[in-house]
């Protein structure tokens, strides 16, 4: 019976450790996804993108889109919190790819509509594009957003002109046929948008090893700088904390059994 109790306690602790690690990994990945017509509660904007976001990690994500939508770039978004201070210099890097069509992606670093940085990225079908930018923050910012919904220079009057100003106006965006002018819907995946090797840090910060996952492909470069930094990985800390808690559970459970 004592052996059974010890085995039961060990199994409980192992389950707790695994569960806590999984939930911790999900939390530290940091990204929030929004596909406006993907069927989730409240996502009923039929002009937005439809699909599913997978493989979310600290350094990237994969969005499988059945439609890019008619509703402009914000019909599909990936966001995460940042801490950007006006006047300081920052370095952002990532690799972006669209598998099934040419595609606009807009990178917005801002606090609501107060921009610290904005950049339009043109993805050529099947080619990986490296974003490597150093910028001085125009304003304080608390969020970075990757917008990759269907954009045909759409909604300049209602959506505001701030993000189009980074391209010289909505007409210049519309001049390139985003998604070939095909918004969807499609029965199968129309295009897969991939972000990998993402990092954002203050310029001059100590460099860290880049996140893995290089993909062989045709590559174009938006701009070039010489330094590279990657976001931290809190996975070991999370697992350590989970293991300590699990050990505590074993002790408490075992003592309780002995007293019963």
mmCIF file of C-alpha atoms in Angstrom:
data_model
loop_
_atom_site.group_PDB
_atom_site.id
_atom_site.type_symbol
_atom_site.label_atom_id
_atom_site.label_comp_id
_atom_site.label_asym_id
_atom_site.label_seq_id
_atom_site.Cartn_x
_atom_site.Cartn_y
_atom_site.Cartn_z
ATOM 1 C CA UNK A 1 0.000 0.000 0.000
ATOM 2 C CA UNK A 2 2.847 2.393 0.855
ATOM 3 C CA UNK A 3 4.410 1.711 -2.546
ATOM 4 C CA UNK A 4 1.085 2.479 -4.238
ATOM 5 C CA UNK A 5 0.822 5.743 -2.305
ATOM 6 C CA UNK A 6 4.312 6.795 -3.368
ATOM 7 C CA UNK A 7 3.611 5.944 -7.017
ATOM 8 C CA UNK A 8 0.331 7.877 -6.879
ATOM 9 C CA UNK A 9 2.103 10.898 -5.430
ATOM 10 C CA UNK A 10 4.802 10.763 -8.113
ATOM 11 C CA UNK A 11 2.231 10.508 -10.905
ATOM 12 C CA UNK A 12 0.295 13.462 -9.488
ATOM 13 C CA UNK A 13 3.459 15.537 -9.255
ATOM 14 C CA UNK A 14 4.510 14.648 -12.807
ATOM 15 C CA UNK A 15 1.081 15.585 -14.157
ATOM 16 C CA UNK A 16 1.226 18.882 -12.298
ATOM 17 C CA UNK A 17 4.696 19.655 -13.638
ATOM 18 C CA UNK A 18 3.747 18.904 -17.252
ATOM 19 C CA UNK A 19 0.530 20.879 -16.986
ATOM 20 C CA UNK A 20 2.235 23.899 -15.464
ATOM 21 C CA UNK A 21 5.018 23.831 -18.043
ATOM 22 C CA UNK A 22 2.542 23.724 -20.926
ATOM 23 C CA UNK A 23 0.492 26.610 -19.565
ATOM 24 C CA UNK A 24 3.627 28.608 -18.775
ATOM 25 C CA UNK A 25 5.024 28.117 -22.273
ATOM 26 C CA UNK A 26 1.739 29.370 -23.750
ATOM 27 C CA UNK A 27 1.795 32.436 -21.529
ATOM 28 C CA UNK A 28 5.425 33.381 -22.177
ATOM 29 C CA UNK A 29 4.989 33.100 -25.947
ATOM 30 C CA UNK A 30 3.386 36.510 -25.560
ATOM 31 C CA UNK A 31 1.423 36.735 -28.803
ATOM 32 C CA UNK A 32 -2.307 37.420 -29.181
ATOM 33 C CA UNK A 33 -3.973 36.463 -32.463
ATOM 34 C CA UNK A 34 -6.980 38.022 -34.182
ATOM 35 C CA UNK A 35 -8.520 36.681 -37.376
ATOM 36 C CA UNK A 36 -11.766 38.620 -37.634
ATOM 37 C CA UNK A 37 -13.872 35.899 -39.252
ATOM 38 C CA UNK A 38 -12.422 32.703 -37.795
ATOM 39 C CA UNK A 39 -15.510 31.654 -35.852
ATOM 40 C CA UNK A 40 -14.212 32.459 -32.367
ATOM 41 C CA UNK A 41 -16.625 34.334 -30.053
ATOM 42 C CA UNK A 42 -17.060 37.874 -31.330
ATOM 43 C CA UNK A 43 -15.138 37.222 -34.543
ATOM 44 C CA UNK A 44 -18.022 37.879 -36.931
ATOM 45 C CA UNK A 45 -16.524 40.495 -39.259
ATOM 46 C CA UNK A 46 -17.239 38.756 -42.566
ATOM 47 C CA UNK A 47 -14.891 41.109 -44.452
ATOM 48 C CA UNK A 48 -11.942 40.044 -42.308
ATOM 49 C CA UNK A 49 -9.532 37.119 -42.596
ATOM 50 C CA UNK A 50 -10.500 33.522 -41.844
ATOM 51 C CA UNK A 51 -8.202 30.696 -40.842
ATOM 52 C CA UNK A 52 -6.156 29.522 -37.884
ATOM 53 C CA UNK A 53 -2.897 30.557 -36.177
ATOM 54 C CA UNK A 54 -0.505 27.759 -35.233
ATOM 55 C CA UNK A 55 3.032 27.162 -33.942
ATOM 56 C CA UNK A 56 3.137 30.251 -31.712
ATOM 57 C CA UNK A 57 6.526 30.669 -30.011
ATOM 58 C CA UNK A 58 8.497 33.570 -28.541
ATOM 59 C CA UNK A 59 10.120 34.128 -31.920
ATOM 60 C CA UNK A 60 7.225 33.687 -34.336
ATOM 61 C CA UNK A 61 3.953 32.161 -35.510
ATOM 62 C CA UNK A 62 2.212 30.621 -38.528
ATOM 63 C CA UNK A 63 -1.178 31.781 -39.858
ATOM 64 C CA UNK A 64 -3.035 29.517 -42.272
ATOM 65 C CA UNK A 65 -5.569 31.707 -44.111
ATOM 66 C CA UNK A 66 -8.582 30.460 -46.068
ATOM 67 C CA UNK A 67 -9.359 34.073 -46.934
ATOM 68 C CA UNK A 68 -7.383 37.267 -46.486
ATOM 69 C CA UNK A 69 -10.600 39.294 -46.429
ATOM 70 C CA UNK A 70 -11.801 42.581 -47.888
ATOM 71 C CA UNK A 71 -11.502 44.676 -44.749
ATOM 72 C CA UNK A 72 -7.963 46.006 -44.932
ATOM 73 C CA UNK A 73 -4.782 45.029 -43.171
ATOM 74 C CA UNK A 74 -6.329 44.798 -39.677
ATOM 75 C CA UNK A 75 -8.604 41.886 -40.624
ATOM 76 C CA UNK A 76 -5.732 39.625 -39.492
ATOM 77 C CA UNK A 77 -3.366 40.572 -36.687
ATOM 78 C CA UNK A 78 -0.711 39.220 -34.341
ATOM 79 C CA UNK A 79 0.152 41.441 -31.379
ATOM 80 C CA UNK A 80 2.362 41.404 -28.306
ATOM 81 C CA UNK A 81 3.339 43.823 -25.556
ATOM 82 C CA UNK A 82 6.540 45.881 -25.852
ATOM 83 C CA UNK A 83 8.164 48.665 -23.854
ATOM 84 C CA UNK A 84 9.368 51.373 -26.221
ATOM 85 C CA UNK A 85 10.548 54.810 -25.031
ATOM 86 C CA UNK A 86 10.371 57.900 -27.238
ATOM 87 C CA UNK A 87 13.753 59.031 -28.554
ATOM 88 C CA UNK A 88 15.571 55.751 -27.899
ATOM 89 C CA UNK A 89 16.969 53.643 -30.726
ATOM 90 C CA UNK A 90 15.699 50.095 -31.310
ATOM 91 C CA UNK A 91 16.467 47.170 -33.555
ATOM 92 C CA UNK A 92 13.756 44.866 -34.952
ATOM 93 C CA UNK A 93 14.397 41.734 -36.979
ATOM 94 C CA UNK A 94 12.199 38.936 -38.290
ATOM 95 C CA UNK A 95 11.616 36.772 -41.344
ATOM 96 C CA UNK A 96 8.261 36.859 -43.115
ATOM 97 C CA UNK A 97 6.864 34.619 -45.825
ATOM 98 C CA UNK A 98 3.600 34.151 -47.741
ATOM 99 C CA UNK A 99 3.292 30.723 -49.351
ATOM 100 C CA UNK A 100 0.311 31.157 -51.670
ATOM 101 C CA UNK A 101 0.172 34.766 -52.866
ATOM 102 C CA UNK A 102 1.897 38.132 -52.919
ATOM 103 C CA UNK A 103 1.009 39.876 -49.659
ATOM 104 C CA UNK A 104 1.281 43.134 -47.773
ATOM 105 C CA UNK A 105 2.193 42.993 -44.081
ATOM 106 C CA UNK A 106 2.245 46.136 -41.937
ATOM 107 C CA UNK A 107 4.332 46.346 -38.762
ATOM 108 C CA UNK A 108 2.970 48.844 -36.253
ATOM 109 C CA UNK A 109 4.719 49.733 -32.986
ATOM 110 C CA UNK A 110 2.496 52.136 -31.096
ATOM 111 C CA UNK A 111 0.407 53.057 -28.102
ATOM 112 C CA UNK A 112 -3.081 53.037 -29.601
ATOM 113 C CA UNK A 113 -2.687 55.380 -32.597
ATOM 114 C CA UNK A 114 0.460 57.119 -31.366
ATOM 115 C CA UNK A 115 3.132 55.531 -33.556
ATOM 116 C CA UNK A 116 6.710 54.854 -32.523
ATOM 117 C CA UNK A 117 7.437 53.032 -35.794
ATOM 118 C CA UNK A 118 5.613 51.736 -38.856
ATOM 119 C CA UNK A 119 6.724 49.694 -41.863
ATOM 120 C CA UNK A 120 4.974 48.170 -44.900
ATOM 121 C CA UNK A 121 6.509 44.882 -46.057
ATOM 122 C CA UNK A 122 5.781 43.440 -49.508
ATOM 123 C CA UNK A 123 6.013 39.647 -49.587
ATOM 124 C CA UNK A 124 6.493 37.947 -52.941
ATOM 125 C CA UNK A 125 4.752 34.576 -53.169
ATOM 126 C CA UNK A 126 6.970 31.788 -51.862
ATOM 127 C CA UNK A 127 9.938 34.031 -51.010
ATOM 128 C CA UNK A 128 11.209 34.736 -47.509
ATOM 129 C CA UNK A 129 11.735 38.422 -46.711
ATOM 130 C CA UNK A 130 14.106 39.509 -43.958
ATOM 131 C CA UNK A 131 13.117 42.593 -41.975
ATOM 132 C CA UNK A 132 16.162 44.157 -40.333
ATOM 133 C CA UNK A 133 15.487 47.709 -39.156
ATOM 134 C CA UNK A 134 17.028 50.146 -36.717
ATOM 135 C CA UNK A 135 14.733 53.036 -35.775
ATOM 136 C CA UNK A 136 14.439 55.889 -33.306
ATOM 137 C CA UNK A 137 11.085 55.740 -31.536
ATOM 138 C CA UNK A 138 8.829 58.625 -32.545
ATOM 139 C CA UNK A 139 6.689 58.119 -29.412
ATOM 140 C CA UNK A 140 6.327 55.791 -26.446
ATOM 141 C CA UNK A 141 4.755 52.461 -27.396
ATOM 142 C CA UNK A 142 3.359 49.431 -25.581
ATOM 143 C CA UNK A 143 2.302 47.113 -28.434
ATOM 144 C CA UNK A 144 3.683 45.691 -31.656
ATOM 145 C CA UNK A 145 1.143 44.554 -34.254
ATOM 146 C CA UNK A 146 1.678 42.590 -37.450
ATOM 147 C CA UNK A 147 -1.309 43.308 -39.744
ATOM 148 C CA UNK A 148 -1.725 40.890 -42.651
ATOM 149 C CA UNK A 149 -5.381 41.002 -43.653
ATOM 150 C CA UNK A 150 -6.478 41.759 -47.204
ATOM 151 C CA UNK A 151 -5.427 45.266 -48.145
ATOM 152 C CA UNK A 152 -6.220 46.964 -51.422
ATOM 153 C CA UNK A 153 -5.531 50.478 -50.153
ATOM 154 C CA UNK A 154 -8.787 49.985 -48.276
ATOM 155 C CA UNK A 155 -10.606 52.181 -45.720
ATOM 156 C CA UNK A 156 -8.287 55.171 -45.710
ATOM 157 C CA UNK A 157 -11.117 57.472 -44.618
ATOM 158 C CA UNK A 158 -12.540 55.248 -41.865
ATOM 159 C CA UNK A 159 -9.448 53.413 -40.655
ATOM 160 C CA UNK A 160 -7.301 56.518 -40.388
ATOM 161 C CA UNK A 161 -4.384 57.627 -42.544
ATOM 162 C CA UNK A 162 -1.568 57.077 -40.044
ATOM 163 C CA UNK A 163 -0.441 53.638 -41.237
ATOM 164 C CA UNK A 164 -0.858 54.508 -44.935
ATOM 165 C CA UNK A 165 1.394 57.541 -44.415
ATOM 166 C CA UNK A 166 4.305 55.104 -44.002
ATOM 167 C CA UNK A 167 3.765 54.030 -47.623
ATOM 168 C CA UNK A 168 3.047 57.464 -49.060
ATOM 169 C CA UNK A 169 -0.713 56.951 -49.116
ATOM 170 C CA UNK A 170 -3.319 54.265 -49.721
ATOM 171 C CA UNK A 171 -3.096 54.572 -53.510
ATOM 172 C CA UNK A 172 0.511 53.367 -53.445
ATOM 173 C CA UNK A 173 -0.542 50.330 -51.425
ATOM 174 C CA UNK A 174 -3.412 49.638 -53.827
ATOM 175 C CA UNK A 175 -1.038 49.840 -56.803
ATOM 176 C CA UNK A 176 0.353 46.422 -55.886
ATOM 177 C CA UNK A 177 -2.321 43.746 -56.077
ATOM 178 C CA UNK A 178 -2.362 42.338 -52.574
ATOM 179 C CA UNK A 179 -3.140 38.598 -52.739
ATOM 180 C CA UNK A 180 -3.527 39.043 -56.493
ATOM 181 C CA UNK A 181 -6.847 40.733 -55.773
ATOM 182 C CA UNK A 182 -8.241 37.443 -54.408
ATOM 183 C CA UNK A 183 -9.857 37.950 -51.004
ATOM 184 C CA UNK A 184 -11.516 34.539 -50.566
ATOM 185 C CA UNK A 185 -13.201 32.539 -49.203
ATOM 186 C CA UNK A 186 -11.556 29.263 -50.160
ATOM 187 C CA UNK A 187 -12.346 25.722 -49.116
ATOM 188 C CA UNK A 188 -8.690 25.023 -48.399
ATOM 189 C CA UNK A 189 -5.795 27.133 -47.141
ATOM 190 C CA UNK A 190 -5.181 30.000 -49.573
ATOM 191 C CA UNK A 191 -1.881 31.194 -48.140
ATOM 192 C CA UNK A 192 0.283 30.590 -45.086
ATOM 193 C CA UNK A 193 1.847 33.671 -43.497
ATOM 194 C CA UNK A 194 4.918 32.797 -41.441
ATOM 195 C CA UNK A 195 6.867 34.973 -39.015
ATOM 196 C CA UNK A 196 10.117 33.565 -37.635
ATOM 197 C CA UNK A 197 13.283 34.736 -35.874
ATOM 198 C CA UNK A 198 11.467 37.733 -34.380
ATOM 199 C CA UNK A 199 13.395 39.994 -32.009
ATOM 200 C CA UNK A 200 12.997 43.572 -30.786
ATOM 201 C CA UNK A 201 15.441 45.240 -28.412
ATOM 202 C CA UNK A 202 17.052 48.543 -27.626
ATOM 203 C CA UNK A 203 20.049 49.184 -29.859
ATOM 204 C CA UNK A 204 23.305 48.333 -28.119
ATOM 205 C CA UNK A 205 21.784 45.671 -25.854
ATOM 206 C CA UNK A 206 23.958 42.611 -25.327
ATOM 207 C CA UNK A 207 23.452 40.264 -28.312
ATOM 208 C CA UNK A 208 21.828 36.889 -27.702
ATOM 209 C CA UNK A 209 21.832 33.703 -29.725
ATOM 210 C CA UNK A 210 19.219 33.979 -32.493
ATOM 211 C CA UNK A 211 16.119 31.791 -32.342
ATOM 212 C CA UNK A 212 16.455 28.762 -34.610
ATOM 213 C CA UNK A 213 14.378 27.643 -37.543
ATOM 214 C CA UNK A 214 16.088 28.968 -40.659
ATOM 215 C CA UNK A 215 14.228 27.974 -43.785
ATOM 216 C CA UNK A 216 15.825 27.494 -47.188
ATOM 217 C CA UNK A 217 14.146 29.852 -49.647
ATOM 218 C CA UNK A 218 14.571 32.788 -51.968
ATOM 219 C CA UNK A 219 15.278 35.801 -49.786
ATOM 220 C CA UNK A 220 14.893 39.571 -50.174
ATOM 221 C CA UNK A 221 16.045 42.163 -47.653
ATOM 222 C CA UNK A 222 14.096 45.252 -46.656
ATOM 223 C CA UNK A 223 17.056 47.020 -45.044
ATOM 224 C CA UNK A 224 20.360 46.114 -43.460
ATOM 225 C CA UNK A 225 21.982 46.773 -40.086
ATOM 226 C CA UNK A 226 24.890 45.046 -38.410
ATOM 227 C CA UNK A 227 23.636 44.023 -34.975
ATOM 228 C CA UNK A 228 21.246 41.245 -34.026
ATOM 229 C CA UNK A 229 19.452 40.508 -30.772
ATOM 230 C CA UNK A 230 16.797 37.984 -29.796
ATOM 231 C CA UNK A 231 14.072 37.977 -27.169
ATOM 232 C CA UNK A 232 14.688 35.995 -23.981
ATOM 233 C CA UNK A 233 13.401 32.513 -23.324
ATOM 234 C CA UNK A 234 11.794 31.967 -19.911
ATOM 235 C CA UNK A 235 11.185 28.259 -20.447
ATOM 236 C CA UNK A 236 13.912 26.973 -18.025
ATOM 237 C CA UNK A 237 12.670 29.293 -15.265
ATOM 238 C CA UNK A 238 9.093 28.148 -15.801
ATOM 239 C CA UNK A 239 10.019 24.461 -15.639
ATOM 240 C CA UNK A 240 12.169 25.012 -12.553
ATOM 241 C CA UNK A 241 9.319 26.716 -10.725
ATOM 242 C CA UNK A 242 6.923 23.956 -11.777
ATOM 243 C CA UNK A 243 9.325 21.273 -10.543
ATOM 244 C CA UNK A 244 9.672 22.945 -7.124
ATOM 245 C CA UNK A 245 5.907 23.154 -6.738
ATOM 246 C CA UNK A 246 5.555 19.550 -7.830
ATOM 247 C CA UNK A 247 8.075 18.434 -5.195
ATOM 248 C CA UNK A 248 6.115 20.319 -2.545
ATOM 249 C CA UNK A 249 2.970 18.477 -3.632
ATOM 250 C CA UNK A 250 4.749 15.108 -3.228
ATOM 251 C CA UNK A 251 5.773 15.942 0.358
ATOM 252 C CA UNK A 252 2.346 17.220 1.397
ATOM 253 C CA UNK A 253 0.549 14.331 -0.273
ATOM 254 C CA UNK A 254 2.843 11.719 1.265
ATOM 255 C CA UNK A 255 2.532 13.191 4.787
ATOM 256 C CA UNK A 256 -1.223 13.333 4.465
ATOM 257 C CA UNK A 257 -1.305 9.669 3.456
ATOM 258 C CA UNK A 258 0.889 8.695 6.418
ATOM 259 C CA UNK A 259 -1.431 10.474 8.842
ATOM 260 C CA UNK A 260 -4.550 8.833 7.345
#
